[in-house]
Short mmCIF file of C-alpha atoms and ligand atoms in Angstrom, two decimals:
data_model
loop_
_atom_site.label_atom_id
_atom_site.label_comp_id
_atom_site.label_asym_id
_atom_site.label_seq_id
_atom_site.Cartn_x
_atom_site.Cartn_y
_atom_site.Cartn_z
CA MET S 199 26.62 7.58 10.96
CA SER S 200 27.65 3.92 9.57
CA SER S 201 27.06 3.26 5.80
CA PRO S 202 23.45 1.96 4.83
CA LEU S 203 23.09 -1.87 5.14
CA ILE S 204 21.07 -2.27 1.97
CA SER S 205 20.90 0.49 -1.04
CA ALA S 206 19.33 0.38 -4.39
CA ARG S 207 20.82 2.57 -7.13
CA GLY S 208 18.73 3.06 -10.31
CA LEU S 209 16.86 -0.12 -9.65
CA CYS S 210 14.40 -1.07 -12.69
CA LYS S 211 12.25 -3.92 -12.99
CA SER S 212 9.91 -5.16 -15.91
CA TYR S 213 8.27 -8.34 -16.86
CA GLY S 214 8.32 -8.14 -20.70
CA ASP S 215 6.37 -5.09 -21.66
CA LEU S 216 5.02 -4.54 -18.16
CA GLU S 217 7.46 -1.66 -16.34
CA VAL S 218 6.79 -2.41 -12.65
CA LEU S 219 9.72 -0.48 -10.89
CA ARG S 220 11.64 2.56 -12.53
CA ASN S 221 14.76 3.83 -11.26
CA ILE S 222 14.62 3.39 -7.27
CA ASP S 223 17.24 4.94 -5.32
CA VAL S 224 17.19 4.18 -1.77
CA ASP S 225 19.30 3.42 1.45
CA ILE S 226 18.04 1.36 4.28
CA ASN S 227 20.18 1.51 7.58
CA ARG S 228 21.00 -0.97 10.04
CA GLY S 229 18.09 -0.99 12.81
CA ASP S 230 15.62 0.39 10.37
CA VAL S 231 12.24 -0.76 10.62
CA ILE S 232 10.50 0.11 7.43
CA SER S 233 6.89 -0.27 6.58
CA ILE S 234 5.99 -0.45 2.98
CA ILE S 235 2.57 0.37 2.16
CA GLY S 236 0.62 1.26 -1.22
CA PRO S 237 -2.10 0.01 -3.33
CA SER S 238 -2.38 -3.43 -4.81
CA GLY S 239 -0.32 -4.20 -7.81
CA CYS S 240 2.18 -1.36 -7.28
CA GLY S 241 5.36 -3.30 -6.75
CA LYS S 242 5.85 -3.97 -3.12
CA SER S 243 6.51 -7.48 -3.60
CA THR S 244 8.53 -7.20 -6.62
CA PHE S 245 10.69 -4.67 -4.90
CA THR S 246 11.18 -6.67 -1.74
CA ARG S 247 12.37 -9.69 -4.29
CA CYS S 248 14.50 -7.47 -6.42
CA LEU S 249 16.37 -6.64 -3.18
CA ASN S 250 17.33 -10.03 -2.31
CA PHE S 251 17.62 -11.06 -6.11
CA LEU S 252 14.92 -13.89 -5.62
CA ASP S 253 13.70 -11.87 -8.89
CA PRO S 254 16.80 -10.17 -10.26
CA PRO S 255 16.44 -6.33 -11.24
CA THR S 256 16.20 -5.83 -14.93
CA SER S 257 18.64 -3.07 -14.32
CA GLY S 258 20.40 -1.02 -11.41
CA GLU S 259 22.29 -1.94 -8.74
CA VAL S 260 22.03 -3.59 -5.18
CA TRP S 261 24.47 -3.03 -2.37
CA PHE S 262 24.62 -5.04 0.70
CA ASP S 263 26.74 -4.18 3.44
CA GLY S 264 29.24 -2.15 1.36
CA LYS S 265 29.28 -4.79 -1.53
CA LYS S 266 27.67 -4.66 -4.76
CA VAL S 267 25.56 -7.72 -5.18
CA ASP S 268 26.24 -9.84 -8.62
CA GLY S 269 24.47 -12.60 -10.22
CA ASP S 270 27.08 -15.14 -8.98
CA PRO S 271 25.03 -18.07 -7.48
CA LYS S 272 27.74 -18.33 -4.34
CA SER S 273 27.25 -14.62 -3.42
CA LEU S 274 23.52 -14.86 -4.00
CA GLN S 275 23.23 -17.72 -1.48
CA ALA S 276 25.25 -15.57 0.88
CA LEU S 277 22.92 -12.72 0.27
CA ARG S 278 19.72 -14.40 0.87
CA ARG S 279 21.09 -16.05 4.21
CA LYS S 280 21.62 -12.32 5.22
CA MET S 281 18.55 -10.78 3.95
CA GLY S 282 15.60 -13.44 5.38
CA MET S 283 12.09 -13.55 4.06
CA VAL S 284 8.92 -14.40 5.44
CA PHE S 285 5.97 -14.78 3.21
CA GLN S 286 2.11 -14.53 3.39
CA SER S 287 1.81 -18.20 3.02
CA PHE S 288 4.44 -19.55 5.65
CA ASN S 289 6.15 -21.98 3.17
CA LEU S 290 6.94 -24.53 6.01
CA PHE S 291 7.65 -28.18 5.07
CA SER S 292 4.85 -30.05 5.86
CA ASN S 293 6.49 -33.26 6.25
CA MET S 294 8.83 -32.22 9.20
CA THR S 295 8.39 -30.93 12.63
CA ILE S 296 8.72 -27.08 13.24
CA VAL S 297 11.80 -27.67 14.75
CA GLU S 298 13.33 -29.82 12.02
CA ASN S 299 11.74 -27.11 9.75
CA ALA S 300 14.21 -24.57 11.75
CA MET S 301 17.14 -26.64 11.73
CA LEU S 302 17.12 -27.36 8.15
CA GLY S 303 18.91 -24.26 6.69
CA PRO S 304 21.62 -24.16 9.44
CA VAL S 305 22.49 -27.83 8.78
CA ASN S 306 22.32 -27.93 5.06
CA LEU S 307 23.28 -24.29 4.11
CA LEU S 308 25.43 -23.39 7.17
CA GLY S 309 26.89 -26.74 7.87
CA MET S 310 26.03 -26.44 11.59
CA GLY S 311 26.14 -29.59 13.53
CA ARG S 312 22.81 -31.18 14.39
CA GLN S 313 23.16 -30.57 18.22
CA GLU S 314 23.96 -27.17 17.79
CA ALA S 315 21.25 -26.33 15.11
CA TYR S 316 18.69 -28.26 17.44
CA ASP S 317 19.63 -25.98 20.53
CA LEU S 318 19.40 -22.76 18.42
CA SER S 319 15.99 -23.81 16.92
CA MET S 320 14.68 -24.59 20.38
CA ASP S 321 15.63 -21.10 21.66
CA LEU S 322 14.23 -19.68 18.49
CA LEU S 323 10.99 -21.37 18.90
CA GLU S 324 10.86 -20.23 22.48
CA THR S 325 11.44 -16.55 21.30
CA VAL S 326 8.43 -16.81 19.03
CA GLY S 327 6.38 -18.41 21.66
CA LEU S 328 6.31 -22.14 20.39
CA GLY S 329 8.76 -23.50 23.03
CA HIS S 330 6.12 -26.11 24.01
CA LYS S 331 5.56 -27.44 20.63
CA PRO S 332 8.87 -28.33 18.95
CA LEU S 333 7.49 -31.57 17.64
CA ALA S 334 4.33 -30.35 16.11
CA TYR S 335 3.96 -30.81 12.29
CA PRO S 336 2.78 -27.64 10.43
CA ASP S 337 -0.74 -29.05 9.80
CA GLU S 338 -1.21 -29.36 13.80
CA LEU S 339 -0.80 -25.63 14.25
CA SER S 340 -3.12 -22.57 13.73
CA GLY S 341 -2.18 -19.90 11.02
CA GLY S 342 -0.77 -17.54 13.47
CA GLN S 343 1.40 -20.52 15.07
CA LYS S 344 2.53 -21.42 11.49
CA GLN S 345 3.80 -18.04 10.65
CA ARG S 346 5.64 -17.78 14.10
CA ALA S 347 7.63 -20.89 13.13
CA ALA S 348 8.09 -19.84 10.00
CA ILE S 349 9.96 -16.76 11.58
CA ALA S 350 11.73 -18.88 13.80
CA ARG S 351 13.09 -20.59 10.74
CA THR S 352 14.10 -17.38 9.10
CA LEU S 353 15.80 -16.17 12.54
CA ALA S 354 18.05 -19.76 12.42
CA MET S 355 19.91 -18.43 9.47
CA GLY S 356 21.10 -15.35 11.52
CA PRO S 357 19.83 -12.67 9.22
CA GLU S 358 21.14 -9.23 9.18
CA ALA S 359 17.82 -7.78 7.71
CA ILE S 360 14.45 -9.72 7.36
CA ILE S 361 11.93 -8.62 4.62
CA PHE S 362 8.31 -9.75 5.48
CA ASP S 363 5.85 -9.59 2.65
CA GLU S 364 2.34 -9.24 4.18
CA PRO S 365 2.89 -11.85 6.86
CA THR S 366 -0.52 -11.48 8.24
CA SER S 367 -2.62 -11.17 5.15
CA ALA S 368 -3.59 -15.06 4.96
CA LEU S 369 -4.44 -15.02 8.67
CA ASP S 370 -7.76 -15.31 10.55
CA PRO S 371 -8.16 -11.86 12.25
CA THR S 372 -7.70 -13.40 15.63
CA MET S 373 -4.44 -14.41 14.89
CA VAL S 374 -2.99 -11.30 13.55
CA GLY S 375 -1.97 -9.74 16.88
CA GLU S 376 0.06 -12.89 18.10
CA VAL S 377 2.21 -12.40 14.85
CA LEU S 378 2.57 -8.93 14.99
CA GLY S 379 3.61 -9.17 18.63
CA VAL S 380 6.56 -11.10 17.66
CA MET S 381 7.51 -8.89 15.05
CA MET S 382 7.16 -5.93 17.60
CA ALA S 383 9.62 -7.73 19.58
CA LEU S 384 12.29 -8.31 16.99
CA ALA S 385 12.06 -4.85 16.16
CA GLU S 386 12.44 -3.51 19.61
CA LYS S 387 16.03 -5.89 19.59
CA GLY S 388 17.27 -3.54 16.84
CA THR S 389 16.45 -6.09 14.01
CA THR S 390 16.55 -4.54 10.52
CA MET S 391 13.13 -5.12 9.26
CA LEU S 392 11.43 -4.33 5.81
CA ILE S 393 7.55 -4.90 6.10
CA VAL S 394 5.07 -4.84 3.48
CA THR S 395 1.94 -4.82 5.40
CA HIS S 396 -1.53 -3.20 5.50
CA GLU S 397 -1.67 -3.19 9.19
CA MET S 398 -1.50 0.68 9.42
CA ASN S 399 -1.64 1.06 13.17
CA PHE S 400 1.32 -1.55 13.23
CA ALA S 401 3.06 0.49 10.78
CA LYS S 402 2.68 3.51 12.81
CA ASN S 403 3.77 2.29 16.01
CA VAL S 404 6.55 0.00 15.24
CA SER S 405 8.37 1.51 12.12
CA ASN S 406 10.86 4.69 12.16
CA ARG S 407 10.20 4.91 8.24
CA VAL S 408 7.19 4.22 6.11
CA PHE S 409 7.57 4.08 2.18
CA TYR S 410 4.48 4.64 0.28
CA MET S 411 4.96 2.97 -3.06
CA ASP S 412 2.94 4.24 -6.27
CA GLU S 413 4.08 5.19 -9.84
CA LYS S 414 6.40 2.47 -10.36
CA GLY S 415 8.73 3.54 -7.17
CA ILE S 416 8.96 4.82 -3.69
CA TYR S 417 6.68 7.65 -4.17
CA GLU S 418 7.01 9.16 -0.51
CA ASP S 419 9.47 8.17 2.24
CA GLY S 420 8.83 9.67 5.66
CA SER S 421 8.46 9.07 9.37
CA PRO S 422 5.06 7.40 10.30
CA GLU S 423 4.18 10.77 11.77
CA GLN S 424 4.66 12.54 8.47
CA ILE S 425 3.14 9.66 6.23
CA PHE S 426 0.21 8.91 8.47
CA GLY S 427 -0.40 12.45 9.72
CA ASP S 428 0.74 15.01 6.97
CA PRO S 429 1.41 13.10 3.97
CA VAL S 430 3.13 15.73 1.43
CA ARG S 431 2.36 14.18 -2.22
CA PRO S 432 -1.19 14.08 -3.67
CA ARG S 433 -1.27 10.19 -4.14
CA THR S 434 0.20 9.43 -0.57
CA ARG S 435 -2.97 11.75 0.67
CA ASP S 436 -5.51 10.00 -1.44
CA PHE S 437 -4.18 6.71 -0.05
CA ILE S 438 -4.00 7.64 3.56
CA PHE S 439 -7.03 9.76 3.61
CA HIS S 440 -9.14 7.05 1.61
CA VAL S 441 -10.19 8.94 -1.22
CA LYS S 442 -12.46 7.75 -3.67
CA THR S 443 -13.15 9.28 -6.99
CA PHE S 444 -15.56 9.19 -9.91
CA SER S 445 -15.72 11.06 -12.97
CA TYR S 446 -18.46 11.23 -15.77
CA GLU S 447 -17.82 13.47 -19.17
CA ILE S 448 -20.43 15.69 -19.96
CA ARG S 449 -20.67 16.37 -23.94
CA PRO S 450 -23.43 18.38 -25.16
CA GLY S 451 -25.32 16.62 -27.84
CA SER S 452 -25.07 13.49 -26.41
CA PHE S 453 -25.37 14.17 -22.81
CA ASP S 454 -27.76 11.74 -20.71
CA PHE S 455 -28.87 13.39 -17.48
CA TYR S 456 -30.22 10.46 -15.77
CA GLU S 457 -27.37 7.98 -16.70
CA MET S 458 -25.07 10.66 -15.08
CA LEU S 459 -27.14 10.56 -11.92
CA GLY S 460 -27.59 6.84 -11.96
CA GLN S 461 -23.56 6.35 -12.14
CA ALA S 462 -23.06 9.18 -9.51
CA GLY S 463 -25.68 7.67 -7.36
CA ALA S 464 -24.06 4.30 -7.33
CA PHE S 465 -20.57 5.57 -6.62
CA LEU S 466 -22.05 7.50 -3.66
CA ARG S 467 -23.97 4.37 -2.22
CA ARG S 468 -20.62 2.57 -2.10
CA GLN S 469 -19.52 5.21 -0.10
CA LEU S 470 -22.26 4.60 2.23
CA PHE S 471 -24.34 8.02 1.65
CA ASP S 472 -28.17 7.72 2.67
CA ASP S 473 -30.83 8.76 0.19
CA ALA S 474 -31.29 12.22 1.68
CA ARG S 475 -27.56 12.95 1.38
CA ILE S 476 -27.46 11.62 -2.42
CA GLN S 477 -30.53 13.76 -3.18
CA ARG S 478 -28.85 16.75 -1.81
CA VAL S 479 -25.91 16.26 -4.15
CA PHE S 480 -28.53 15.34 -7.09
CA HIS S 481 -29.87 18.97 -6.52
CA VAL S 482 -26.56 20.54 -6.76
CA LEU S 483 -25.83 18.52 -9.86
CA ASP S 484 -29.14 19.44 -11.48
CA GLU S 485 -28.62 23.19 -10.78
CA ALA S 486 -24.94 23.13 -11.84
CA VAL S 487 -25.46 21.29 -15.12
CA ASN S 488 -28.75 22.46 -16.38
CA HIS S 489 -27.92 26.09 -15.41
CA SER S 490 -24.62 26.40 -16.07
CA VAL S 491 -22.57 23.47 -17.63
CA LEU S 492 -24.91 22.93 -20.55
CA GLU S 493 -25.27 26.40 -21.31
CA ALA S 494 -21.42 26.80 -21.91
CA GLY S 495 -21.85 26.17 -25.43
CA ASP S 496 -21.66 23.06 -27.87
CA GLY S 497 -18.17 22.76 -28.12
CA VAL S 498 -17.63 22.60 -24.31
CA ARG S 499 -16.97 19.21 -22.79
CA THR S 500 -16.98 19.21 -19.07
CA LEU S 501 -15.73 16.55 -16.72
CA LEU S 502 -17.91 15.94 -13.57
CA GLY S 503 -15.67 14.75 -10.86
CA LEU S 504 -16.61 13.59 -7.45
CA ARG S 505 -14.08 13.19 -4.76
CA TYR S 506 -15.26 11.69 -1.62
CA THR S 507 -12.53 11.66 1.39
CA GLU S 508 -13.59 9.00 3.92
CA ARG S 509 -11.28 10.30 6.80
CA THR S 510 -13.12 13.81 6.99
CA ASP S 511 -16.61 12.47 5.20
CA GLU S 512 -16.12 15.30 2.82
CA LEU S 513 -17.48 15.22 -0.70
CA GLU S 514 -15.99 17.45 -3.30
CA VAL S 515 -18.06 18.04 -6.67
CA SER S 516 -16.11 19.63 -9.58
CA PHE S 517 -16.66 20.53 -13.02
CA THR S 518 -13.92 21.12 -14.97
CA ASP S 519 -13.68 22.54 -18.92
CA VAL S 520 -11.72 19.75 -20.40
CA SER S 521 -12.05 21.30 -24.02
CA GLY S 522 -9.94 24.34 -23.22
CA SER S 523 -12.56 27.02 -23.68
CA ALA S 524 -12.26 28.24 -20.10
CA ALA S 525 -15.84 28.88 -19.98
CA TYR S 526 -17.09 30.33 -16.46
CA PRO S 527 -19.75 27.50 -15.28
CA TYR S 528 -20.49 29.38 -12.18
CA GLU S 529 -20.59 33.06 -13.15
CA GLY S 530 -23.37 32.66 -15.82
CA MET S 531 -25.57 30.61 -13.69
CA ASP S 532 -28.88 32.32 -12.64
CA GLU S 533 -29.61 33.67 -9.25
CA LEU S 534 -31.92 30.96 -8.13
CA ALA S 535 -29.51 27.99 -9.08
CA ARG S 536 -26.77 29.98 -7.43
CA ARG S 537 -28.82 30.08 -4.11
CA VAL S 538 -29.71 26.32 -4.59
CA ILE S 539 -26.09 25.43 -4.75
CA ASP S 540 -24.98 27.65 -1.91
CA GLY S 541 -27.74 26.34 0.23
CA TYR S 542 -26.70 22.94 0.24
CA THR S 543 -22.67 23.45 0.32
CA LYS S 544 -19.95 24.61 2.47
CA SER S 545 -17.78 26.55 -0.19
CA VAL S 546 -17.92 27.10 -3.84
CA ASP S 547 -15.18 28.06 -5.74
CA ALA S 548 -15.58 29.00 -9.38
CA SER S 549 -12.78 29.99 -11.56
CA ALA S 550 -12.36 30.17 -15.19
CA GLY S 551 -12.96 26.79 -16.70
CA SER S 552 -13.88 25.15 -13.31
CA LEU S 553 -16.57 24.96 -10.31
CA VAL S 554 -15.43 23.48 -7.30
CA ILE S 555 -18.11 22.63 -4.63
CA GLN S 556 -17.42 21.46 -1.04
CA MET S 557 -20.26 19.67 0.39
P1 ADP N 1035 2.14 -5.42 -5.13
O1 ADP N 1035 2.90 -6.57 -4.28
O2 ADP N 1035 2.24 -4.27 -4.73
O3 ADP N 1035 0.63 -6.13 -4.81
P2 ADP N 1035 3.43 -6.87 -7.09
O4 ADP N 1035 4.98 -6.48 -6.86
O5 ADP N 1035 2.96 -8.28 -6.82
O6 ADP N 1035 2.62 -5.93 -6.48
O7 ADP N 1035 3.13 -6.76 -8.61
C1 ADP N 1035 3.32 -5.56 -9.44
C2 ADP N 1035 2.98 -5.85 -10.75
O8 ADP N 1035 3.93 -6.57 -11.42
C3 ADP N 1035 1.54 -6.17 -11.00
O9 ADP N 1035 1.15 -5.97 -12.24
C4 ADP N 1035 1.72 -7.82 -11.36
O10 ADP N 1035 0.71 -8.11 -12.04
C5 ADP N 1035 3.25 -7.89 -11.93
N1 ADP N 1035 4.00 -9.08 -11.62
C6 ADP N 1035 4.48 -9.45 -10.55
N2 ADP N 1035 5.05 -10.61 -10.65
C7 ADP N 1035 5.11 -10.99 -11.96
C8 ADP N 1035 5.65 -12.05 -12.69
N3 ADP N 1035 6.53 -12.95 -12.32
N4 ADP N 1035 5.19 -12.05 -14.19
C9 ADP N 1035 4.80 -11.00 -14.94
N5 ADP N 1035 3.97 -9.94 -13.95
C10 ADP N 1035 4.14 -10.01 -12.67
MG1 MG N 1036 2.62 -8.01 -2.95
#
């Protein structure tokens, strides 16, 4: 096994008081095609910018091709040449044709002759399916064509790895496919790629690894089969299975039953529950709250939790004692209330201080 192409060791990044990345350790091998997924704002863009020092890490190390990256401007320029970047917003020069856009880097940064740079750029425009439009200006192209021109420009620098940061997010849906098609061809050629993306099918089909980012780091790193089919860690599971949650604290004394129903109902409607289904949930809440939770005693504060899993269309209703009294919310319930709950639900799991109902 050859040494990794890119490594991060203890990589941290903060903006002022805001800690975005904490202690990331990772190795990226030659030929890896890695999809980076995760909730918005979790630090995906920041991580990719730290890898090529577009935004230097606050602490920690980045290694590229066996050499530690330092802040020296000359070596940074070399690093960025080897680690190309494609952004959501193409970043083409609008006053130049697309072949001139592609030639710019090789001529100005690599010292390539104009003819050689032209021949290379024409070849690359051919590769991305724009061989027929070298003299078009960016404004004359569709979003998908612009992004393909931007990919050709990145390729013209002869990068050893390419980072794509949401390359299709700004595109009209009809143009996503043509850009993903070009990226797929690059992956098949063995190009090392890191792709921040929301295109889960593409991530599944094209990558050999998936990073799920959360909690300021790479929360789970696995094969696409594992991450999409059987994620191990709780936050990955919630993200992949589209779990939506709602909670409401019930305090005896200041408890407003209809406010709770109102908020729970609004949450369920957002998950596209119809009125009949919402009524069934309300019956269960009514029985559980009025015949159990509120009877647990004055000092007992209970958290109502709703967890809806879109993938399986299952709702979990839970009552958890958050005051530490470990009251038994189900055991003390009268027979009729229990029968109502059992009738509406798939399973009821009661233990000290908690009641979990699947429905
Ligand atoms: P993602 O790409 O996963 O959506 P980002 O990496 O863009 O997330 O952002 C992660 C967090 O860092 C966010 O809270 C964002 O507001 C913050 N952030 C990103 N760039 C800057 C910056 N230049 N200055 C201050 N905060 C930033
Ligand atoms: Mg981003």
